[in-house]
Amino acid sequence: MEGEIPRELGDLRYLIVLNLQYNQLSGSIPPSIFDISTMQVIALSGNNLTGKLPKTICDHIPDLEGLYLSRNSLDGVIPPNLEKCRKLQILQLGDNEFAGTVPRELANLTALTRLHISTLHLEGEIPMELGNLKKLQTLGLSQNELTGSIPDSIFNISALQSIDFGQNKLSEYLEILNLQRNNFVSDSTLSFLASLTNCRNLRVLTFAGNPLDGVLPPSVGNFSNSLQIFVADGCKLKGVIPKQISNLTGVTWMSLDNNELTGHIPKSVQAMLNLQQLSLQSNKIEGAIPHVICSLKNLGALLLSDNQFSGSVPSCLGNMTSLRELYLANNKLDSRLPSSLGNLQDLIVFDVSSNLFSGEIPLESGNLKAATHVDLSNNYFSGKIPSTLGSIDKLINLSLAHNRLEGPIPESFGKMLSLEYLDLSYNNLSGEIPKSLESLVHLQYLNMSFNELNGEIPTGGPFANVTSQSFLSNDALCGDSRFNVKPCLTKSTKKSRRKRVLVGLYILLGIGSLFMLTVGIVVLRLRNTKKNASQKDVSLVKGHERISYYELEQAT
């Protein structure tokens, strides 16, 4: 369809919807169309219409709900009179030749859900009054010549799902931009981020909690070196971390937690020498932890938990004496823990739980004097628990559960007087529970279940408040009935038992002595009998000899 819109359409007094979109119509819009009082939708987008909108555009169509005029060649200014269309829900004027400023009166269209005034020639500042559009879901102001700052009031619109301020001349003096916990989506927000690269004074940028559901663009590396804080947690970001992110050499805090990032940590991060916190938790990042991280001498917190990292922990991490927090939990890291980590004497949090670590716990772990939280649980550590751990006297939380540790619980654990949480369950620990643990008066959680402990369960200090759940499957333990273990032998029981044992021994000794005496008598009698028999035989022989001599003498 081509040609001009017939003026006679204005005679259709009961017309509700006029839809002539995406044709080849030209000329101006007949003013009579805006006089049809029953009109609810005017859709003329995608044509070649020219001219200006009448200043009285909404004087006679109070029930108008949708005005679609985008992708034409309309010029002039956006009529402030639009505020009279109080039922207007959708206003699309983009891709035209409108100039001037954004009318403040648009803020009175409180029913608006979509406002598109992009790709025009608008200038001036964004009216702060637009923050009154509480039902607004989509806001498009891109590709204009807008200046000034973005009003904070806009980010208080709870219904907002998409926002696009890209390709404007927004103030270079913008320092803090907080877009977190809105409903912005990727198509608008990521392009909007590109426009912020002109903000040379931007120090803080956070858009956490928005369902961007897209790829972090390489253009993120174009931000000014003034940027210090970059936070994009929980945005459903996909793909790899672009290597251009290393251009953000001024960033001290970067957090991309709770996304769907894949690939490896780019080795280019070694250029981010001012980085103090790097947080990439709860993603799908894989491969080895790159050794180049050790070049970040100012790094105080390295948070890499809940990913798919594999291989060994770089021993050079022990040289990063600035580290205060090291989170490596829930990965596929293996081999032994480097003993060099004991050099981190200012480390406060050390969490390597739920990995594939094996071997003994390094003795040097006891050098973590400042640590308050140590979690080595759910690994394959073996050998004895180092007694040196007892020297970490600031420790509040210690978990060694679900390993293959054996031997006794160190007496030195009684020196960790700040301890509130102690879990040694699911190991092969043996021996008695040290009485020294009664000194841990702040202990609130204790679990020694599923070991091979024996002896009496202490009752003093924190043991007064624990239950049988703390000692399950330690069959050789004894103690109070509330622990559901067998009672221990009392002193009187021990004495009577000792007496019975002694009496038994005496009886056995008596019987033994009597038996030996009887045997001795029998042996002696047997010996005497044999002796007498021998003597009789000799006498007979001698007598025979005497007779023989007598007979011999008589014969002579």
Coordinates of C-alpha atoms in Angstrom, one line a residue:
M1 CA 0.0 0.0 0.0
E2 CA 1.4 3.4 -1.0
G3 CA 0.2 7.0 -1.3
E4 CA -1.1 9.2 1.4
I5 CA -3.5 8.3 4.2
P6 CA -7.0 9.4 3.1
R7 CA -8.3 12.4 5.1
E8 CA -11.7 10.8 4.9
L9 CA -10.7 8.2 7.6
G10 CA -11.4 10.9 10.1
D11 CA -15.1 10.6 9.3
L12 CA -15.1 7.1 10.8
R13 CA -16.5 8.3 14.1
Y14 CA -16.6 4.9 15.8
L15 CA -13.3 3.6 14.7
I16 CA -11.4 1.9 17.5
V17 CA -8.2 0.6 15.8
L18 CA -6.3 2.0 12.8
N19 CA -3.5 -0.3 11.7
L20 CA -1.6 0.7 8.6
Q21 CA 1.9 -0.4 9.7
Y22 CA 4.7 -1.4 7.3
N23 CA 3.5 -0.1 4.1
Q24 CA 4.8 2.6 1.8
L25 CA 2.5 5.4 2.9
S26 CA 3.8 8.9 2.6
G27 CA 2.8 12.5 3.3
S28 CA 1.6 13.7 6.6
I29 CA -0.8 12.1 9.1
P30 CA -4.3 13.7 8.6
P31 CA -5.2 15.7 11.8
S32 CA -8.7 14.4 11.5
I33 CA -7.6 11.0 12.7
F34 CA -6.8 12.4 16.1
D35 CA -10.4 13.7 16.4
I36 CA -12.0 10.2 16.5
S37 CA -13.0 10.0 20.2
T38 CA -13.4 6.2 20.2
M39 CA -9.9 5.6 18.9
Q40 CA -7.8 3.2 21.1
V41 CA -4.9 2.2 18.8
I42 CA -3.2 4.2 16.1
A43 CA -0.5 2.0 14.4
L44 CA 1.4 3.7 11.5
S45 CA 4.9 2.4 12.1
G46 CA 7.2 1.4 9.2
N47 CA 6.1 3.9 6.5
N48 CA 7.5 7.1 5.0
L49 CA 5.3 9.6 6.8
T50 CA 6.6 13.1 7.3
G51 CA 5.5 16.3 8.9
K52 CA 4.8 17.2 12.5
L53 CA 2.4 15.8 15.1
P54 CA -0.4 18.3 16.0
K55 CA 0.1 20.1 19.3
T56 CA -3.5 19.1 20.3
I57 CA -2.8 15.4 19.6
C58 CA -4.6 14.1 22.7
D59 CA -7.4 16.7 23.1
H60 CA -10.0 14.4 21.5
I61 CA -8.8 10.8 21.9
P62 CA -8.7 10.4 25.7
D63 CA -9.0 6.6 25.5
L64 CA -6.0 6.1 23.3
E65 CA -3.9 3.1 24.6
G66 CA -1.4 2.5 21.9
L67 CA 0.4 5.0 19.6
Y68 CA 2.8 3.4 17.1
L69 CA 4.6 5.9 14.9
S70 CA 8.2 4.6 14.8
R71 CA 10.3 4.2 11.6
N72 CA 9.0 7.1 9.7
S73 CA 10.4 10.6 9.0
L74 CA 8.2 12.6 11.3
D75 CA 9.9 15.8 12.7
G76 CA 9.3 18.7 15.0
V77 CA 9.1 18.1 18.7
I78 CA 7.3 15.5 20.8
P79 CA 4.1 17.2 21.8
P80 CA 3.8 17.8 25.6
N81 CA 0.0 17.5 25.0
L82 CA 0.5 13.7 25.0
E83 CA 0.1 13.8 28.8
K84 CA -3.7 14.1 28.2
C85 CA -3.8 10.5 26.8
R86 CA -3.9 9.2 30.4
K87 CA -4.7 5.7 29.3
L88 CA -1.8 5.4 27.0
Q89 CA 0.2 2.2 27.6
I90 CA 2.5 2.0 24.6
L91 CA 4.2 5.0 23.0
Q92 CA 6.6 4.3 20.2
L93 CA 8.2 7.3 18.4
G94 CA 11.7 6.0 17.7
D95 CA 13.5 6.1 14.3
N96 CA 12.1 9.5 13.3
E97 CA 13.5 13.1 13.0
F98 CA 12.0 14.4 16.2
A99 CA 14.3 17.0 18.0
G100 CA 14.1 19.1 21.1
T101 CA 14.0 17.7 24.6
V102 CA 12.3 14.8 26.3
P103 CA 9.0 16.3 27.6
R104 CA 8.7 16.2 31.4
E105 CA 4.9 15.9 30.8
L106 CA 5.4 12.3 29.7
A107 CA 5.8 11.5 33.4
N108 CA 2.1 12.0 33.8
L109 CA 1.4 9.0 31.6
T110 CA 1.3 6.7 34.6
A111 CA -0.3 3.8 32.6
L112 CA 2.8 3.6 30.3
T113 CA 4.4 0.2 30.1
R114 CA 6.6 0.8 27.0
L115 CA 8.3 4.1 26.1
H116 CA 10.5 4.1 23.0
I117 CA 12.0 7.4 21.9
S118 CA 15.3 6.1 20.6
T119 CA 17.2 7.1 17.4
L120 CA 16.0 10.7 17.4
H121 CA 17.7 14.0 17.8
L122 CA 16.7 14.6 21.4
E123 CA 19.0 16.6 23.6
G124 CA 19.2 17.9 27.1
E125 CA 18.9 15.9 30.3
I126 CA 16.7 12.9 31.1
P127 CA 13.8 14.2 33.2
M128 CA 14.0 12.8 36.7
E129 CA 10.2 12.8 36.7
L130 CA 10.3 9.7 34.4
G131 CA 10.8 7.8 37.7
N132 CA 7.1 8.3 38.3
L133 CA 6.2 5.8 35.6
K134 CA 5.9 2.9 38.0
K135 CA 4.3 0.5 35.5
L136 CA 7.1 1.1 32.9
Q137 CA 8.6 -2.2 31.7
T138 CA 10.7 -1.0 28.7
L139 CA 12.5 2.3 28.4
G140 CA 14.4 3.1 25.2
L141 CA 16.3 6.4 24.9
S142 CA 19.4 5.3 22.9
Q143 CA 21.0 7.0 20.0
N144 CA 20.1 10.6 20.9
E145 CA 22.2 13.5 22.1
L146 CA 21.2 13.4 25.7
T147 CA 23.6 14.8 28.3
G148 CA 23.8 15.0 32.0
S149 CA 23.5 12.1 34.4
I150 CA 21.0 9.2 34.6
P151 CA 18.4 10.0 37.3
D152 CA 18.4 7.6 40.2
S153 CA 14.6 7.7 40.2
I154 CA 14.6 5.6 37.0
F155 CA 16.3 2.7 38.8
N156 CA 13.5 2.7 41.4
I157 CA 10.9 1.6 38.9
S158 CA 10.4 -1.9 40.1
A159 CA 8.6 -3.1 37.0
L160 CA 11.4 -2.1 34.6
Q161 CA 12.7 -5.0 32.6
S162 CA 14.6 -3.4 29.7
I163 CA 16.5 -0.2 29.6
D164 CA 18.6 1.4 26.8
F165 CA 20.6 4.6 27.2
G166 CA 23.2 3.7 24.6
Q167 CA 25.0 6.1 22.3
N168 CA 24.2 9.3 24.0
K169 CA 26.4 12.0 25.5
L170 CA 25.7 11.2 29.1
S171 CA 27.8 13.1 31.6
E172 CA 31.5 12.2 31.7
Y173 CA 31.2 13.1 35.4
L174 CA 29.1 10.1 36.3
E175 CA 30.9 8.4 39.2
I176 CA 28.5 5.8 40.6
L177 CA 26.0 3.7 38.6
N178 CA 24.0 1.2 40.6
L179 CA 21.5 -0.9 38.5
Q180 CA 21.4 -3.9 40.7
R181 CA 18.3 -6.0 41.4
N182 CA 16.1 -4.8 38.5
N183 CA 14.8 -6.8 35.5
F184 CA 17.1 -5.5 32.8
V185 CA 17.7 -7.9 29.9
S186 CA 20.8 -8.2 27.8
D187 CA 19.8 -6.6 24.5
S188 CA 19.4 -3.3 26.1
T189 CA 21.7 -3.3 29.1
L190 CA 24.8 -4.7 27.4
S191 CA 24.6 -2.2 24.6
F192 CA 24.0 0.5 27.3
L193 CA 27.2 -0.6 29.0
A194 CA 29.1 0.2 25.8
S195 CA 27.8 3.7 25.9
L196 CA 29.2 4.2 29.4
T197 CA 32.8 3.8 28.2
N198 CA 32.7 7.6 27.6
C199 CA 32.1 8.2 31.3
R200 CA 35.7 9.0 32.2
N201 CA 35.0 9.4 36.0
L202 CA 32.9 6.3 36.5
R203 CA 34.2 4.6 39.6
V204 CA 31.5 2.2 40.6
L205 CA 29.4 0.1 38.2
T206 CA 27.1 -2.7 39.5
F207 CA 24.2 -4.3 37.7
A208 CA 23.9 -7.4 39.8
G209 CA 20.7 -9.4 40.0
N210 CA 19.5 -8.5 36.4
P211 CA 18.6 -11.4 34.1
L212 CA 20.9 -10.3 31.3
D213 CA 21.1 -13.9 29.9
G214 CA 23.9 -13.0 27.5
V215 CA 27.6 -12.9 26.9
L216 CA 29.9 -10.4 28.6
P217 CA 31.1 -8.4 25.6
P218 CA 34.8 -7.6 24.9
S219 CA 33.9 -3.9 25.0
V220 CA 33.8 -4.2 28.8
G221 CA 37.5 -3.7 28.6
N222 CA 36.9 -0.2 27.2
F223 CA 35.9 1.4 30.5
S224 CA 38.1 4.1 31.8
N225 CA 40.9 3.3 34.2
S226 CA 38.9 5.3 36.8
L227 CA 36.6 2.3 37.2
Q228 CA 37.4 0.7 40.6
I229 CA 34.4 -1.6 41.3
F230 CA 32.7 -3.8 38.8
V231 CA 29.9 -6.1 40.0
A232 CA 27.8 -8.3 37.8
D233 CA 26.6 -11.1 40.1
G234 CA 23.6 -13.2 39.3
C235 CA 23.0 -12.0 35.8
K236 CA 23.0 -15.3 33.9
L237 CA 26.1 -14.3 32.0
K238 CA 27.3 -17.0 29.6
G239 CA 30.4 -17.8 27.6
V240 CA 34.0 -17.0 28.6
I241 CA 35.5 -14.1 30.5
P242 CA 36.9 -11.9 27.7
K243 CA 40.6 -11.4 27.8
Q244 CA 40.0 -7.6 27.3
I245 CA 38.8 -7.5 30.9
S246 CA 42.5 -7.1 31.8
N247 CA 42.3 -3.6 30.4
L248 CA 40.5 -2.6 33.6
T249 CA 43.8 -1.9 35.4
G250 CA 42.2 0.4 37.9
V251 CA 39.6 -2.1 39.2
T252 CA 40.2 -3.1 42.8
W253 CA 37.0 -5.2 43.2
M254 CA 35.6 -7.5 40.6
S255 CA 32.7 -9.9 41.2
L256 CA 31.0 -12.1 38.6
D257 CA 29.5 -14.6 41.0
N258 CA 26.4 -16.8 40.4
N259 CA 26.5 -16.7 36.6
E260 CA 27.0 -19.4 33.9
L261 CA 30.5 -18.4 32.8
T262 CA 32.7 -21.2 31.2
G263 CA 36.2 -21.6 29.9
H264 CA 39.3 -20.6 31.8
I265 CA 40.5 -17.6 33.8
P266 CA 42.3 -15.5 31.2
K267 CA 46.0 -15.2 31.8
S268 CA 45.7 -11.6 31.0
V269 CA 44.4 -10.9 34.5
Q270 CA 48.0 -10.5 35.6
A271 CA 47.8 -7.0 34.2
M272 CA 45.1 -6.0 36.9
L273 CA 47.8 -5.1 39.4
N274 CA 45.4 -3.1 41.6
L275 CA 43.0 -6.0 42.1
Q276 CA 42.2 -6.6 45.7
Q277 CA 39.2 -8.9 45.4
L278 CA 38.5 -11.4 42.6
S279 CA 35.3 -13.3 43.0
L280 CA 34.1 -15.8 40.4
Q281 CA 32.1 -18.2 42.6
S282 CA 29.3 -20.4 41.4
N283 CA 30.1 -20.5 37.7
K284 CA 31.3 -23.3 35.4
I285 CA 34.9 -22.1 35.0
E286 CA 37.3 -25.0 34.5
G287 CA 41.0 -25.8 34.1
A288 CA 43.8 -25.1 36.4
I289 CA 44.1 -22.0 38.6
P290 CA 46.6 -20.0 36.6
H291 CA 49.9 -19.2 38.2
V292 CA 49.7 -15.7 36.9
I293 CA 47.3 -14.9 39.7
C294 CA 50.3 -15.0 42.0
S295 CA 51.5 -11.8 40.3
L296 CA 48.5 -9.9 41.8
K297 CA 50.5 -8.7 44.9
N298 CA 47.6 -6.6 46.3
L299 CA 45.0 -9.4 46.1
G300 CA 43.4 -9.8 49.5
A301 CA 40.5 -12.1 48.6
L302 CA 40.4 -14.9 46.0
L303 CA 37.0 -16.5 45.8
L304 CA 36.8 -19.4 43.3
S305 CA 34.4 -21.8 45.0
D306 CA 31.7 -23.8 43.2
N307 CA 33.3 -24.1 39.8
Q308 CA 35.1 -26.9 38.0
F309 CA 38.7 -26.1 38.6
S310 CA 41.1 -29.1 38.5
G311 CA 44.8 -29.9 39.1
S312 CA 46.9 -28.8 42.0
V313 CA 46.8 -25.5 44.0
P314 CA 49.7 -23.3 42.8
S315 CA 52.4 -23.3 45.5
C316 CA 53.1 -19.7 44.7
L317 CA 49.8 -18.7 46.4
G318 CA 51.9 -19.1 49.6
N319 CA 53.9 -16.0 48.5
M320 CA 50.7 -13.8 48.3
T321 CA 51.1 -12.5 51.8
S322 CA 48.3 -10.0 51.2
L323 CA 45.7 -12.8 51.1
R324 CA 43.0 -12.6 53.8
E325 CA 40.4 -14.9 52.2
L326 CA 40.9 -18.0 50.1
Y327 CA 37.8 -19.9 49.0
L328 CA 38.5 -22.9 46.7
A329 CA 35.6 -25.2 47.9
N330 CA 33.5 -27.4 45.7
N331 CA 35.9 -27.9 42.8
K332 CA 37.9 -30.8 41.4
L333 CA 41.3 -29.8 42.8
D334 CA 43.6 -32.7 43.8
S335 CA 47.1 -33.7 44.9
R336 CA 48.4 -32.4 48.2
L337 CA 48.0 -29.0 49.8
P338 CA 51.2 -27.0 49.3
S339 CA 53.0 -26.5 52.6
S340 CA 53.8 -23.0 51.4
L341 CA 50.3 -22.0 52.3
G342 CA 51.5 -21.9 55.9
N343 CA 53.3 -18.6 54.9
L344 CA 49.9 -16.9 54.8
Q345 CA 50.0 -15.8 58.4
D346 CA 47.4 -13.1 57.9
L347 CA 44.9 -15.4 56.2
I348 CA 41.5 -15.2 58.0
V349 CA 39.4 -17.6 55.9
F350 CA 40.7 -20.8 54.4
D351 CA 38.2 -23.1 52.7
V352 CA 39.2 -26.0 50.4
S353 CA 36.3 -28.3 51.3
S354 CA 34.7 -30.7 48.8
N355 CA 37.7 -31.3 46.6
L356 CA 39.9 -34.3 45.9
F357 CA 42.9 -33.4 48.1
S358 CA 44.9 -36.3 49.6
G359 CA 48.0 -36.9 51.7
E360 CA 48.6 -35.5 55.1
I361 CA 47.5 -32.1 56.4
P362 CA 50.7 -30.0 56.3
L363 CA 52.2 -29.3 59.7
E364 CA 52.7 -25.7 58.4
S365 CA 48.9 -25.2 58.6
G366 CA 49.5 -24.4 62.2
N367 CA 51.2 -21.2 61.1
L368 CA 47.9 -19.6 60.0
K369 CA 47.8 -17.6 63.2
A370 CA 45.1 -15.1 62.1
A371 CA 42.7 -17.7 60.7
T372 CA 39.2 -17.8 62.1
H373 CA 37.7 -20.2 59.6
V374 CA 39.4 -23.4 58.4
D375 CA 37.4 -26.0 56.4
L376 CA 39.2 -29.0 55.0
S377 CA 36.2 -31.3 55.0
N378 CA 35.0 -33.7 52.3
N379 CA 38.5 -34.6 50.9
Y380 CA 40.8 -37.6 51.2
F381 CA 43.3 -36.3 53.8
S382 CA 45.0 -39.1 55.7
G383 CA 47.4 -39.6 58.5
K384 CA 47.2 -37.9 61.9
I385 CA 45.8 -34.5 62.7
P386 CA 48.7 -32.2 63.2
S387 CA 48.9 -31.0 66.8
T388 CA 50.2 -27.7 65.3
L389 CA 46.6 -26.8 64.5
G390 CA 46.0 -26.2 68.2
S391 CA 48.2 -23.1 68.0
I392 CA 45.6 -21.3 65.8
D393 CA 44.1 -19.7 68.9
K394 CA 41.8 -17.3 67.0
L395 CA 40.0 -20.1 65.2
I396 CA 36.2 -20.0 65.4
N397 CA 35.2 -22.6 62.9
L398 CA 37.2 -25.9 62.2
S399 CA 35.9 -28.7 60.0
L400 CA 37.9 -31.8 59.2
A401 CA 34.9 -34.0 58.6
H402 CA 34.6 -36.7 55.8
N403 CA 38.3 -37.5 55.4
R404 CA 40.5 -40.5 56.2
L405 CA 42.3 -39.1 59.3
E406 CA 43.4 -41.5 62.0
G407 CA 45.1 -41.5 65.4
P408 CA 44.1 -39.4 68.4
I409 CA 42.5 -36.0 68.7
P410 CA 45.4 -33.7 69.7
E411 CA 45.4 -32.4 73.2
S412 CA 46.5 -29.1 71.8
F413 CA 42.9 -28.5 70.5
G414 CA 42.1 -27.4 74.1
K415 CA 44.1 -24.3 73.4
M416 CA 41.7 -23.0 70.7
L417 CA 39.7 -21.1 73.2
S418 CA 37.7 -19.1 70.6
L419 CA 36.4 -22.2 68.9
E420 CA 32.6 -22.3 68.3
Y421 CA 32.3 -25.0 65.7
L422 CA 34.3 -28.3 65.6
D423 CA 33.5 -31.1 63.2
L424 CA 35.7 -34.2 63.2
S425 CA 33.0 -36.7 62.0
Y426 CA 33.4 -39.5 59.4
N427 CA 37.1 -40.2 59.9
N428 CA 39.1 -43.1 61.5
L429 CA 40.1 -41.3 64.7
S430 CA 40.9 -43.4 67.7
G431 CA 41.9 -43.0 71.4
E432 CA 40.2 -41.0 74.1
I433 CA 38.5 -37.6 73.8
P434 CA 41.0 -35.2 75.4
K435 CA 39.8 -33.7 78.7
S436 CA 41.5 -30.5 77.5
L437 CA 38.5 -29.9 75.2
E438 CA 36.5 -29.0 78.4
S439 CA 38.3 -25.6 78.1
L440 CA 36.4 -24.7 74.9
V441 CA 33.7 -22.7 76.7
H442 CA 32.5 -21.0 73.5
L443 CA 32.0 -24.2 71.6
Q444 CA 28.4 -24.4 70.3
Y445 CA 28.6 -27.2 67.7
L446 CA 30.6 -30.5 68.2
N447 CA 30.5 -33.5 66.0
M448 CA 32.8 -36.6 66.5
S449 CA 30.5 -39.2 65.1
F450 CA 31.5 -42.1 63.0
N451 CA 35.1 -42.6 64.3
E452 CA 36.7 -45.2 66.5
L453 CA 37.0 -43.3 69.7
N454 CA 37.0 -45.0 73.1
G455 CA 37.0 -44.1 76.8
E456 CA 34.8 -41.8 78.8
I457 CA 33.1 -38.8 77.2
P458 CA 34.0 -35.7 79.2
T459 CA 31.1 -33.8 80.9
G460 CA 32.6 -30.4 81.7
G461 CA 32.6 -27.2 79.7
P462 CA 30.8 -27.5 76.3
F463 CA 30.1 -31.2 76.9
A464 CA 27.4 -30.2 79.3
N465 CA 25.2 -29.0 76.3
V466 CA 26.0 -31.5 73.5
T467 CA 23.8 -34.5 72.7
S468 CA 24.3 -38.1 71.6
Q469 CA 24.3 -36.9 68.0
S470 CA 27.8 -35.7 68.6
F471 CA 29.2 -39.2 69.3
L472 CA 27.3 -41.6 67.0
S473 CA 29.0 -44.8 65.9
N474 CA 31.9 -44.7 68.4
D475 CA 31.1 -48.1 70.0
A476 CA 34.0 -48.0 72.5
L477 CA 32.9 -44.7 74.1
C478 CA 31.3 -44.7 77.5
G479 CA 29.8 -42.1 79.8
D480 CA 26.5 -40.4 80.8
S481 CA 23.3 -42.1 79.7
R482 CA 22.2 -39.0 77.8
F483 CA 24.9 -39.8 75.3
N484 CA 23.3 -43.2 74.5
V485 CA 26.6 -45.0 75.3
K486 CA 27.4 -47.7 77.8
P487 CA 28.2 -46.6 81.3
C488 CA 31.8 -46.4 82.3
L489 CA 33.1 -48.6 85.2
T490 CA 33.0 -46.7 88.5
K491 CA 35.9 -46.8 91.1
S492 CA 34.1 -49.2 93.5
T493 CA 33.3 -51.5 90.6
K494 CA 36.9 -51.4 89.6
K495 CA 38.0 -52.2 93.1
S496 CA 35.6 -55.1 93.5
R497 CA 36.6 -56.4 90.1
R498 CA 40.2 -56.1 91.1
K499 CA 39.5 -58.0 94.3
R500 CA 37.7 -60.8 92.5
V501 CA 40.6 -61.0 90.1
L502 CA 43.1 -61.2 92.9
V503 CA 41.1 -63.9 94.8
G504 CA 40.9 -65.8 91.6
L505 CA 44.6 -65.6 91.1
Y506 CA 45.2 -66.7 94.7
I507 CA 42.9 -69.7 94.3
L508 CA 44.6 -70.6 91.0
L509 CA 48.0 -70.2 92.7
G510 CA 46.9 -72.5 95.6
I511 CA 45.6 -75.1 93.3
G512 CA 48.7 -74.9 91.2
S513 CA 50.9 -75.2 94.3
L514 CA 48.9 -78.2 95.6
F515 CA 49.2 -79.8 92.2
M516 CA 52.9 -79.3 92.0
L517 CA 53.3 -80.7 95.6
T518 CA 51.3 -83.8 94.7
V519 CA 53.4 -84.2 91.5
G520 CA 56.6 -83.9 93.6
I521 CA 55.5 -86.5 96.1
V522 CA 54.6 -88.9 93.4
V523 CA 57.9 -88.4 91.7
L524 CA 59.8 -88.9 94.9
R525 CA 58.0 -92.1 95.7
L526 CA 58.7 -93.4 92.2
R527 CA 62.4 -92.6 92.6
N528 CA 62.6 -94.4 96.0
T529 CA 60.8 -97.5 94.6
K530 CA 63.3 -97.7 91.8
K531 CA 66.2 -97.2 94.3
N532 CA 65.1 -100.1 96.6
A533 CA 64.6 -102.4 93.6
S534 CA 68.2 -101.6 92.5
Q535 CA 69.6 -102.3 95.9
K536 CA 67.9 -105.7 96.2
D537 CA 69.3 -106.7 92.9
V538 CA 72.8 -105.8 93.9
S539 CA 72.5 -107.8 97.2
L540 CA 71.3 -110.9 95.4
V541 CA 74.2 -110.6 93.0
K542 CA 76.7 -110.1 95.9
G543 CA 75.2 -113.0 97.8
H544 CA 75.5 -115.2 94.8
E545 CA 79.1 -114.1 94.5
R546 CA 79.7 -115.1 98.1
I547 CA 78.3 -118.6 97.6
S548 CA 80.4 -119.1 94.6
Y549 CA 83.6 -118.2 96.5
Y550 CA 82.6 -120.6 99.4
E551 CA 82.0 -123.3 97.0
L552 CA 85.3 -122.6 95.4
E553 CA 87.1 -122.8 98.7
Q554 CA 85.5 -126.1 99.6
A555 CA 86.5 -127.5 96.4
T556 CA 90.0 -126.5 96.9

